Tab-separated table of C-alpha atoms and ligand atoms in Angstrom:
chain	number	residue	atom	x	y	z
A	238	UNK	CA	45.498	-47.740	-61.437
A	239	UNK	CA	48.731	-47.946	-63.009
A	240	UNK	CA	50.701	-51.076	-63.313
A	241	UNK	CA	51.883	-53.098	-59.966
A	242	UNK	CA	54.700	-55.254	-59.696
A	243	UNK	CA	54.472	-58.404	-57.556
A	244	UNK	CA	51.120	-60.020	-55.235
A	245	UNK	CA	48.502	-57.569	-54.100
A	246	UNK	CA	48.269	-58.033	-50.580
A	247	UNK	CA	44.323	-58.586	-49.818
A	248	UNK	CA	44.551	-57.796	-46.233
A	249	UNK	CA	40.617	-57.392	-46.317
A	250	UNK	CA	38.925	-59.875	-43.864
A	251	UNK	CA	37.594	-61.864	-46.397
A	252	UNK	CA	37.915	-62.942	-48.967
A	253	UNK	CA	41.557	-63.844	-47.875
A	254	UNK	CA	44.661	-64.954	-49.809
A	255	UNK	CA	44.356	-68.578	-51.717
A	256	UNK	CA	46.837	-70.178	-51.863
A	257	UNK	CA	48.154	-71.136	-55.244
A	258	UNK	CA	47.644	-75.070	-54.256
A	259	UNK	CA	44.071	-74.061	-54.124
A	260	UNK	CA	44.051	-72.596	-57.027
A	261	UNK	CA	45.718	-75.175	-59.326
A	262	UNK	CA	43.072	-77.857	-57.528
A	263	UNK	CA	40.003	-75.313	-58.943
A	264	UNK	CA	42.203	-75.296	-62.399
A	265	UNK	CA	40.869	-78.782	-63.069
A	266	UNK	CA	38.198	-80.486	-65.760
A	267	UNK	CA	34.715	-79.530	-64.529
A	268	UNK	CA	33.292	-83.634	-63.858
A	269	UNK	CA	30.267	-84.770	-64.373
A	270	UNK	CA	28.254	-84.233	-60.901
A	271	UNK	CA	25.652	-86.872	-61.902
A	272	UNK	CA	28.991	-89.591	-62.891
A	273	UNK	CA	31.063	-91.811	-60.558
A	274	UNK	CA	33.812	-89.645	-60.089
A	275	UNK	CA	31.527	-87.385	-58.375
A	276	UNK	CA	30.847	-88.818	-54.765
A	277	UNK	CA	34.548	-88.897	-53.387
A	278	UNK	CA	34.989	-85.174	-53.725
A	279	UNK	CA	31.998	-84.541	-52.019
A	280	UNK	CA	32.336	-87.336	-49.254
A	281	UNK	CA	36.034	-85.968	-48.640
A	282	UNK	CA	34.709	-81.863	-48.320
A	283	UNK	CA	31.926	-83.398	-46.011
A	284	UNK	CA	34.715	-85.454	-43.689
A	285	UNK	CA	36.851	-82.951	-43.928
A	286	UNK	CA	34.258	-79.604	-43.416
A	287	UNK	CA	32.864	-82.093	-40.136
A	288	UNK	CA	36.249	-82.517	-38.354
A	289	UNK	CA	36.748	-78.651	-39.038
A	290	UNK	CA	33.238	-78.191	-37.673
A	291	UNK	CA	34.613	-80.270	-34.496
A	292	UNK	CA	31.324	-82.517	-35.424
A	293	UNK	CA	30.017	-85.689	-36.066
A	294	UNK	CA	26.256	-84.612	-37.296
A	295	UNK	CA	25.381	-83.352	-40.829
A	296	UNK	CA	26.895	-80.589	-42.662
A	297	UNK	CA	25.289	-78.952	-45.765
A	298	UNK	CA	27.005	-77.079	-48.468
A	299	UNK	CA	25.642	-74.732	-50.949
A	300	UNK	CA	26.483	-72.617	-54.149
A	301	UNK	CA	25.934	-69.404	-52.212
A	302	UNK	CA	27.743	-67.170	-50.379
A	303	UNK	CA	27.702	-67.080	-46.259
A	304	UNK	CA	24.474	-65.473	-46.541
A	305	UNK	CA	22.882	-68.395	-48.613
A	306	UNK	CA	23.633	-70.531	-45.343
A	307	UNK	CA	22.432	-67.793	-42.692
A	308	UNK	CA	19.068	-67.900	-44.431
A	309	UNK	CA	18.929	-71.773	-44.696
A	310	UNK	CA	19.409	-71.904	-41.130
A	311	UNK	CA	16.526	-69.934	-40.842
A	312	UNK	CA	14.306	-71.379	-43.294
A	313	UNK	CA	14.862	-75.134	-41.845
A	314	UNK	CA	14.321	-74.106	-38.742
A	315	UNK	CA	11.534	-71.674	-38.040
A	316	UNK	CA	8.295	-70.916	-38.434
A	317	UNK	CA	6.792	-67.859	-39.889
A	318	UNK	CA	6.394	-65.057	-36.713
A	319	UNK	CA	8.480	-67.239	-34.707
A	320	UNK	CA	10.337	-65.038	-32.396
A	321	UNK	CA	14.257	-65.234	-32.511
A	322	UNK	CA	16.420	-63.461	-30.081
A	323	UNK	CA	19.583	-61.271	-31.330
A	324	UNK	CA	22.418	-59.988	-29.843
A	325	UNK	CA	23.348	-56.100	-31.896
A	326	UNK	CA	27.260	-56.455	-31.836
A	327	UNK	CA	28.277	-55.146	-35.222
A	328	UNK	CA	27.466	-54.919	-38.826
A	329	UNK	CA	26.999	-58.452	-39.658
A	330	UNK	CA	24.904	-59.034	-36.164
A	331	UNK	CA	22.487	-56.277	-37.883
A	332	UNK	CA	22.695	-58.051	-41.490
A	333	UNK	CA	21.987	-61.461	-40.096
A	334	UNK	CA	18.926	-59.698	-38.202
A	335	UNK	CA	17.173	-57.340	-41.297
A	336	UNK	CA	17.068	-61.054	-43.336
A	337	UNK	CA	15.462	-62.211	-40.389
A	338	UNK	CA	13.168	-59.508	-40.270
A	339	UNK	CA	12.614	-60.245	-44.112
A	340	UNK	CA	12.041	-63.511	-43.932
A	341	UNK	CA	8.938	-62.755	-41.597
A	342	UNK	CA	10.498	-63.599	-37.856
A	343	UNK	CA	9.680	-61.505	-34.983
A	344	UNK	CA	13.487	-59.853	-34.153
A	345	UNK	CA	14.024	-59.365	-30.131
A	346	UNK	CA	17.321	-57.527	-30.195
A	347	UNK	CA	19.655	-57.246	-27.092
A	348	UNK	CA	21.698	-53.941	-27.561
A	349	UNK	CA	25.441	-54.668	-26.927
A	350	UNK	CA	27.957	-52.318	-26.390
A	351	UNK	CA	29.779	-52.659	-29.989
A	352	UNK	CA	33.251	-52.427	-28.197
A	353	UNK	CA	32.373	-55.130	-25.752
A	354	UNK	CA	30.699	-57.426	-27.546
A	355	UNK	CA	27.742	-60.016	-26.798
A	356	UNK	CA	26.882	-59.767	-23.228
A	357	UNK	CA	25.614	-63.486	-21.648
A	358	UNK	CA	23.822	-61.896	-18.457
A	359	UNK	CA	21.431	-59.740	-20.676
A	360	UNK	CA	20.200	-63.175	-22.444
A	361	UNK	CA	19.557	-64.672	-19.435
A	362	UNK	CA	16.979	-61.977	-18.594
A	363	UNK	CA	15.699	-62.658	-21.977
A	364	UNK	CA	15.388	-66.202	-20.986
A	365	UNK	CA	14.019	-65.564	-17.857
A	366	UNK	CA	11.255	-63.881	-19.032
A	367	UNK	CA	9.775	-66.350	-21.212
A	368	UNK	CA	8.874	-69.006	-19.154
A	369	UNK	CA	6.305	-69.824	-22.269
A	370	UNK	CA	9.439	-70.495	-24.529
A	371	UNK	CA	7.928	-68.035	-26.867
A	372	UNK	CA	11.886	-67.503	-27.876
A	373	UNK	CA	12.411	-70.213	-30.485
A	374	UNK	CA	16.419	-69.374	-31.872
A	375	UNK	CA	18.691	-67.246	-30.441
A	376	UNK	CA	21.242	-66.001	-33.240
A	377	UNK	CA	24.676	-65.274	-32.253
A	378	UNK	CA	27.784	-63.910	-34.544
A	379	UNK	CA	31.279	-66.106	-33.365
A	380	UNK	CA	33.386	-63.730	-34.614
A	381	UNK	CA	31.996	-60.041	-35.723
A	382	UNK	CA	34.394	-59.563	-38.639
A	383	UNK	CA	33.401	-55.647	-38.356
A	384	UNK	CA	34.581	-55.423	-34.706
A	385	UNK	CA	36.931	-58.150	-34.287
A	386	UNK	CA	35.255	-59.501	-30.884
A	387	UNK	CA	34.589	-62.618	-30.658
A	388	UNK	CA	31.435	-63.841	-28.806
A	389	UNK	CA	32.284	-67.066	-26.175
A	390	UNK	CA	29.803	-69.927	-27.502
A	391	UNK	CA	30.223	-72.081	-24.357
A	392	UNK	CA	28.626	-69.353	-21.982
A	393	UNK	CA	25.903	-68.393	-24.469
A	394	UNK	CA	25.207	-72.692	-24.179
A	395	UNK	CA	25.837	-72.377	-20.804
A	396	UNK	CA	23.347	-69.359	-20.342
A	397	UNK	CA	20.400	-71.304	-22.366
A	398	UNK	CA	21.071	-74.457	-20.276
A	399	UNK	CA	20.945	-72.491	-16.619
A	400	UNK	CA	17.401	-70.995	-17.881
A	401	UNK	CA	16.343	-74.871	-19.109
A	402	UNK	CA	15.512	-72.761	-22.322
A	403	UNK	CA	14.601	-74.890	-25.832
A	404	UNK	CA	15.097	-72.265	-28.031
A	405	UNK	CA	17.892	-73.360	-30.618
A	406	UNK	CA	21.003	-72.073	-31.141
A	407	UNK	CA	22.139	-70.617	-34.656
A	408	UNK	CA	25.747	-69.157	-34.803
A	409	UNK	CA	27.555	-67.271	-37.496
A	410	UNK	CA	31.265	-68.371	-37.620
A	411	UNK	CA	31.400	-67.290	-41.302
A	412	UNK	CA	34.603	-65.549	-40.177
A	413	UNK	CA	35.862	-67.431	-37.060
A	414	UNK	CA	35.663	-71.193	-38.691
A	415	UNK	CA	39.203	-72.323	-39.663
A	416	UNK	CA	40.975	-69.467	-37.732
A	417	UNK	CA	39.313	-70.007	-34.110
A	418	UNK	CA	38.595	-72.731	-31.651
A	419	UNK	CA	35.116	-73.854	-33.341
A	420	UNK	CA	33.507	-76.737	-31.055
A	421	UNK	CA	29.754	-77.632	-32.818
A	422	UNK	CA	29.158	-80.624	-30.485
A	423	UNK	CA	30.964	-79.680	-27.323
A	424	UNK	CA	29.351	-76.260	-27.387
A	425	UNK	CA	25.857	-77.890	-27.985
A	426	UNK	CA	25.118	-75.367	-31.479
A	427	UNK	CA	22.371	-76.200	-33.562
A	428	UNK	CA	23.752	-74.583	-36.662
A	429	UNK	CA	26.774	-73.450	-36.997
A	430	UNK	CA	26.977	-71.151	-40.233
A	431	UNK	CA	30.181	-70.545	-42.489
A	432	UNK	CA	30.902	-69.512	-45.861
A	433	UNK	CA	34.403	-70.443	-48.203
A	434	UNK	CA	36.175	-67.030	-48.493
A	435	UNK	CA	37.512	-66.734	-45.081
A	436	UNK	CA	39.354	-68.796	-42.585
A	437	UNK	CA	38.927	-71.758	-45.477
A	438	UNK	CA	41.221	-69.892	-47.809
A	439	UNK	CA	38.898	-70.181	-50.765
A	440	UNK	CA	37.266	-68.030	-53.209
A	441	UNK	CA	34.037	-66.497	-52.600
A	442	UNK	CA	30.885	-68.536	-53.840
A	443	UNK	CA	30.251	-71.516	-51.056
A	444	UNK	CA	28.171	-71.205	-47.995
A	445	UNK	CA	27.969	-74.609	-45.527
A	446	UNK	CA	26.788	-74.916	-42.497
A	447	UNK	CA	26.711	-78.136	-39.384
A	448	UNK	CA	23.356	-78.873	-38.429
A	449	UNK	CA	22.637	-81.004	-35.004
A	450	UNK	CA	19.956	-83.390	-34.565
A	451	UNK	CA	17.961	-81.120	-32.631
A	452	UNK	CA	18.184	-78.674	-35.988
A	453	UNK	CA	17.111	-80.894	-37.943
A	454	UNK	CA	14.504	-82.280	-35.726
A	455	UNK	CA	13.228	-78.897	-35.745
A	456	UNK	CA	13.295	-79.229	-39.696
A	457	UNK	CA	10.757	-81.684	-39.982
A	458	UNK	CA	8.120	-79.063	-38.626
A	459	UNK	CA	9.602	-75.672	-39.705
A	460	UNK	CA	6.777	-73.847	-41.641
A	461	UNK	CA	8.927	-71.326	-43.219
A	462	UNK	CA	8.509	-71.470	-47.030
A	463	UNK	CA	11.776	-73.381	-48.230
A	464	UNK	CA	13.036	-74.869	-51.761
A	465	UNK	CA	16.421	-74.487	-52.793
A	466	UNK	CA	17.640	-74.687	-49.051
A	467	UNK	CA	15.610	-77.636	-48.067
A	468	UNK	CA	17.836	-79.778	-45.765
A	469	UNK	CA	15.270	-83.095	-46.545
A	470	UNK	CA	16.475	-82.812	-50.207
A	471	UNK	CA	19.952	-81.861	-49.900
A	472	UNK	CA	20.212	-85.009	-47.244
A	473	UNK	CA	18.213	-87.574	-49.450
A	474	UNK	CA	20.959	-86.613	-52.152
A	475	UNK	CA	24.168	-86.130	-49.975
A	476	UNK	CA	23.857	-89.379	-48.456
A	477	UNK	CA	24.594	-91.117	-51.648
A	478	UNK	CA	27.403	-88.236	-52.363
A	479	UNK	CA	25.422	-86.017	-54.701
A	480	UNK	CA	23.611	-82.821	-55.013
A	481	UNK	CA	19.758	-81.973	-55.734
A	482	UNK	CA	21.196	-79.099	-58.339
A	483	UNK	CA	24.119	-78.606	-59.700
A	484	UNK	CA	27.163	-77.944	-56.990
A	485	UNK	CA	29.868	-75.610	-57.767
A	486	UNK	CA	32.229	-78.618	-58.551
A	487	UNK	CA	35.406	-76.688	-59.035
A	488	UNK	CA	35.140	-74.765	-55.487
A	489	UNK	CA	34.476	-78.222	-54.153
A	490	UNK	CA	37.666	-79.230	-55.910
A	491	UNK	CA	39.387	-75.975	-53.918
A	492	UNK	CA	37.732	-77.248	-50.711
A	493	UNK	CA	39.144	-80.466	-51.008
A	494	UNK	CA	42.633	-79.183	-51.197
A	495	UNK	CA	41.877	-76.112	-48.271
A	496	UNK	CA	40.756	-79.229	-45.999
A	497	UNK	CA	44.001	-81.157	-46.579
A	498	UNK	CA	46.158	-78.092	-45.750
A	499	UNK	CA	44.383	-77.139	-42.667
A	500	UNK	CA	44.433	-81.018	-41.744
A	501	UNK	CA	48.233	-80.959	-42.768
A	502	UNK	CA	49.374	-78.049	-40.656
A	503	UNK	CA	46.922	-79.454	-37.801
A	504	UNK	CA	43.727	-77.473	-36.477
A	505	UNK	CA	45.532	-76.627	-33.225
A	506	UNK	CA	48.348	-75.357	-35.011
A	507	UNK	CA	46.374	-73.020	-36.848
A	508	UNK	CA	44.276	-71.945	-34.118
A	509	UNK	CA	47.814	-70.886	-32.639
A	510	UNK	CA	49.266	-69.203	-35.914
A	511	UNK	CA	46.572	-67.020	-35.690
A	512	UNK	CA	46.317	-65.998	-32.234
A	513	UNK	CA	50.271	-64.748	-32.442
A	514	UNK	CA	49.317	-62.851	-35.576
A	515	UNK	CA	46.792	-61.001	-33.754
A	516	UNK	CA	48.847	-60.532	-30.582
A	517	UNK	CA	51.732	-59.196	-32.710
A	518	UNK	CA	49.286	-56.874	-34.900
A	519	UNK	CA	47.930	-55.490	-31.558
A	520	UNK	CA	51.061	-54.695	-30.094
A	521	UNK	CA	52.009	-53.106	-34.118
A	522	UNK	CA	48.640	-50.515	-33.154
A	523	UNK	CA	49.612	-49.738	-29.230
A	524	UNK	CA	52.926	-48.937	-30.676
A	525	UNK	CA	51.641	-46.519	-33.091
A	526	UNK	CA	49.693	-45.444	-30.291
A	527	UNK	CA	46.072	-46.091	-31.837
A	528	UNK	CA	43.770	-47.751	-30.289
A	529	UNK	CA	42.591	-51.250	-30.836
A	530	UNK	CA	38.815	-50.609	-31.536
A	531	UNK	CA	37.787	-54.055	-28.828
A	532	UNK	CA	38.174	-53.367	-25.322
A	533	UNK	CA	37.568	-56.590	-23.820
A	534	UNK	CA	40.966	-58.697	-23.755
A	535	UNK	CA	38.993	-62.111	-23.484
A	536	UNK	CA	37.211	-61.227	-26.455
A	537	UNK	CA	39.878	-60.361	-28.915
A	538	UNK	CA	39.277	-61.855	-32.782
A	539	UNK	CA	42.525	-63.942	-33.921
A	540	UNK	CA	41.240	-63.214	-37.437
A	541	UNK	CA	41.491	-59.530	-37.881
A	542	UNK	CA	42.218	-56.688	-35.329
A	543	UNK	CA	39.567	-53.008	-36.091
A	544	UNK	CA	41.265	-50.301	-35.602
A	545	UNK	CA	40.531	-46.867	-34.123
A	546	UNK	CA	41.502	-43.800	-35.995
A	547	UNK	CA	42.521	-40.565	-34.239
A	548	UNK	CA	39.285	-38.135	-34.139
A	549	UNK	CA	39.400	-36.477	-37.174
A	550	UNK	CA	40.999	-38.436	-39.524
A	551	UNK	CA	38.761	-40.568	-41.866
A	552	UNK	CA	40.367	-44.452	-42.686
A	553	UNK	CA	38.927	-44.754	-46.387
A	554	UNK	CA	41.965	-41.671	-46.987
A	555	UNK	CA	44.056	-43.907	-45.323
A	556	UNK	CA	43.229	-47.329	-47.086
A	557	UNK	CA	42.951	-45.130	-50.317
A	558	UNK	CA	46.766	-44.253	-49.809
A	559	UNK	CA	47.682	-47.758	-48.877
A	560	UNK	CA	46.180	-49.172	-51.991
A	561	UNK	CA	47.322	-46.972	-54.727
A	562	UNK	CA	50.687	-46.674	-53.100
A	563	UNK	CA	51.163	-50.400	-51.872
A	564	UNK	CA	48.948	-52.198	-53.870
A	565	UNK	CA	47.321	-53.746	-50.313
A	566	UNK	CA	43.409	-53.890	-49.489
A	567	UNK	CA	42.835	-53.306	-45.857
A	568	UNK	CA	39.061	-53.588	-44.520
A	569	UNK	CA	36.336	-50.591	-44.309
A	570	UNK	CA	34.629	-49.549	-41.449
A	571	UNK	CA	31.179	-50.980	-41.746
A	572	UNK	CA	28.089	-49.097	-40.959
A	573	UNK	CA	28.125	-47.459	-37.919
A	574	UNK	CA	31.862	-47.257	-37.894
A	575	UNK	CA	32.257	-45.998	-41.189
A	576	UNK	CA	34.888	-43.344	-41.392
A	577	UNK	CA	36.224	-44.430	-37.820
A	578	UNK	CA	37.653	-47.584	-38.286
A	579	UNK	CA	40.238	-49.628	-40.161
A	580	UNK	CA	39.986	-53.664	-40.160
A	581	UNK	CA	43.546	-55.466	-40.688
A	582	UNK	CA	42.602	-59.214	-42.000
A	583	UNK	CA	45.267	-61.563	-40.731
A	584	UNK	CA	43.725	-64.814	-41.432
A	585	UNK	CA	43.718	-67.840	-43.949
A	586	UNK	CA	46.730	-68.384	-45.576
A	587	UNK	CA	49.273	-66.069	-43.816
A	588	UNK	CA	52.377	-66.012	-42.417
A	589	UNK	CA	54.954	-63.808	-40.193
A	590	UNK	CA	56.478	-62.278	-43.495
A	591	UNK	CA	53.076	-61.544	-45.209
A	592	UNK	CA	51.926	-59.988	-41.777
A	593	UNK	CA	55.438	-57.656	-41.412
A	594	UNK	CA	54.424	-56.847	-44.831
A	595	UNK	CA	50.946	-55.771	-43.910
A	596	UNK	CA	51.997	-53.863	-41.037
A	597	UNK	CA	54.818	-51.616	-42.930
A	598	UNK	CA	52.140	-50.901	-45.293
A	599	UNK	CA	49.885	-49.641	-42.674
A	600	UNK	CA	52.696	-47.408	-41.094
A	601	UNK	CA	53.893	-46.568	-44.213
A	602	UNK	CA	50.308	-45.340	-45.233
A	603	UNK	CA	49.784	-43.816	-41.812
A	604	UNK	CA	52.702	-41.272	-42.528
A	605	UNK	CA	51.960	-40.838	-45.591
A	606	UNK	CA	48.153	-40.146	-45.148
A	607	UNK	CA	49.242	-37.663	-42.370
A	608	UNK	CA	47.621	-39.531	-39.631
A	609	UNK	CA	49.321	-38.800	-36.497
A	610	UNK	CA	51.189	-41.500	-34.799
A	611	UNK	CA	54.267	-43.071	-33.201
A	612	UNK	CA	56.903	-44.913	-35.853
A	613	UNK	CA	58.049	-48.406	-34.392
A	614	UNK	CA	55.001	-50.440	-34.910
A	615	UNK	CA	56.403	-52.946	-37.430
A	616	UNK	CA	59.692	-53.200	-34.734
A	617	UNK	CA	57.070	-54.064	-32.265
A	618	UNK	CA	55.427	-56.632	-34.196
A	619	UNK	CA	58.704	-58.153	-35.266
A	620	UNK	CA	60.044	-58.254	-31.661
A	621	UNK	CA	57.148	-60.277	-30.549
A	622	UNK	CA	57.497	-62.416	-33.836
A	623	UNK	CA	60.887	-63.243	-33.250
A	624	UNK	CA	60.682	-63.733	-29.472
Y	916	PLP	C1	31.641	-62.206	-44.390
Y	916	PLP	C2	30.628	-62.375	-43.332
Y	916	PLP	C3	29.268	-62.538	-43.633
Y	916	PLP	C4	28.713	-62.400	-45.009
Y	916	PLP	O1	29.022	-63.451	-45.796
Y	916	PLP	P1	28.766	-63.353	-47.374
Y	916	PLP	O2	29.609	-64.460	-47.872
Y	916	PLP	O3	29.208	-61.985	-47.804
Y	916	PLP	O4	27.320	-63.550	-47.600
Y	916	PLP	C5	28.404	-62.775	-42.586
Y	916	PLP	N1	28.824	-62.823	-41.324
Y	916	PLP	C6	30.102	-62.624	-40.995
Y	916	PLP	C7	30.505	-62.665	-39.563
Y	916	PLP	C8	31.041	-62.400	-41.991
Y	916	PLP	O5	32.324	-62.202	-41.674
């Protein structure tokens, strides 16, 4: 591609947009992570990765991506044939579930309705038919960053509590944690999974995850074979604010700094910032007259909004155009929705300008693409923006 003046706009739904007071933390002197400059970093991206957790039990960070901590969840947890229950809601639903298969689990999907999203009723029959508690985990995605729906965490608690089922409770936020309401104690989780490239506004390469007491209960007579993700090890170390192997000090660094912006601008307020982002970006695609790709209103991601294109027309043309002439990534449709949908990332470090920039790219690129629609999405964004 030829030259481009000015920022790319990485409108992808993660990795997001860091922020350059991220970036000038990472910019540091790699330290020592054996020497006593070492255990403050680490004690403050523990404090601060707990309150963003909403927890006061142990969190555990890795040099990995998310999927490093989806299979450590596993691995501390479970036995080998243990059977784990699955909701099929999207792409990452189905990722989450093949490494399960991998790793040697039994895998008792419930088929969702991708548009809908996880359905609570169709656990409890699950539930209710184990009275032997056969069901050890059930896995759950917070936010499917391939459908934008978000999955309610309280009624999938509430649902396991009704049945006076044991089985443990392992939940992908990867993409909801730092954008969303995220409540690992109130909501009773076991592990709750995340990674650094999304809602934490930092680059790709760490994957943590909160672990409750009945997790890590559970850990002490997991069979699954285990060595780099062993919690025992990681906690013996942690505890004295070091690592078993070397940690990726200079994302730590960038950790730091994401946790004292998020603290800054205050959880609540960010929880808010990104709900209006996705309101106005939904009222952007009615205006164009396409359709938003979720169809239940209670379920609606704050972090990125999928969009339906018009039968016929293929969204890779589209993002294709919208790159090379705007110099912005927009997310692919994964999988199954390859071809069909478009995913507009509006969380992490955003604001209204960078999202009436987004938006004109995306009508901009609809027109030019030839995709038919209605002009005046941007005005309807901005109208709701400037209410
Ligand atoms: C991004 C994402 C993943 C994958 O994380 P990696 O960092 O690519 O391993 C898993 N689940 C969800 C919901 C995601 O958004």
């Amino acid at each position: 591609m030829s030259y481009q003046a000015g920022r790319h706009f990485l409108q992808i739904p993660g990795p997001t947009n860091v922020p350059d007071r991220v970036l000038r933390a990472i910019d540091n002197p790699t330290i020592d992570h054996r020497g006593a400059d070492f255990p403050p970093l680490a004690f403050a991206c523990f404090e601060g990765l707990k309150k963003v957790f909403a927890t006061k039990s142990e969190v555990f960070i890795y040099a990995a991506s998310g999927s490093g901590a989806w299979e450590a969840a596993l691995v501390n947890t479970l036995s080998p044939g243990d059977r784990v229950v699955v909701f099929d809601s999207g792409h990452f639903a189905a990722l989450w579930t093949k490494m399960a298969g991998h790793l040697g689990l039994t895998v008792d999907s419930i088929a969702c309705d991708w548009r809908q999203g996880p359905d609570a009723t169709a656990l409890a029959a699950k539930l209710a038919a184990d009275p032997g508690h056969e069901i050890k985990a059930v896995l759950a995605i917070h936010n499917e960053t391939a459908t934008g729906i978000t999955c309610n965490m309280a009624s999938i608690r509430k649902t396991l509590d009704d049945a006076r089922h044991p089985a443990l409770l392992l939940v992908d936020s990867i993409s909801g944690l730092g954008s969303m309401d995220y409540r690992h104690d109130e909501w009773g989780i076991d592990v709750t999974i995340s990674g650094s490239q999304k809602g934490l506004m930092l680059p790709p390469g760490l994957g943590f995850h909160a672990v409750s007491a009945k997790a890590l209960e559970a850990g002490k007579t997991s069979k699954m074979p285990k060595a780099y993700w062993r919690w025992d090890d990681m906690l013996a170390q942690n505890r004295t604010g070091f690592f078993p192997t070397t940690p990726a000090t200079n994302l730590l660094y960038g950790m730091k700094e994401a946790l004292a912006m998020l603290e800054e601008e205050g959880l609540e307020n960010v929880f808010a910032r990104h709900k209006r982002h996705a309101e106005a970006t939904r009222r952007a695609v009615r205006a164009w007259g396409l359709e938003v790709y979720a169809q239940n209103e209670a379920a609606y991601s704050s972090a990125l909004t999928s969009v339906l294109m018009p039968e016929g027309f293929d969204e890779a043309a589209l993002r294709r155009v919208i790159f090379q002439k705007f110099n912005m990534s927009l997310g692919a449709g994964l999988s199954r929705l390859a071809g069909k949908v478009f995913r507009i990332g509006h969380l992490g470090y955003f604001n209204d300008l960078m999202l009436a920039g987004t938006l004109s790219g995306v009508e901009m690129g609809l027109k030019l693409a030839g995709v038919p629609h209605k002009r005046g999405g941007v005005d309807a964004a901005l109208e709701y923006l400037s209410a």
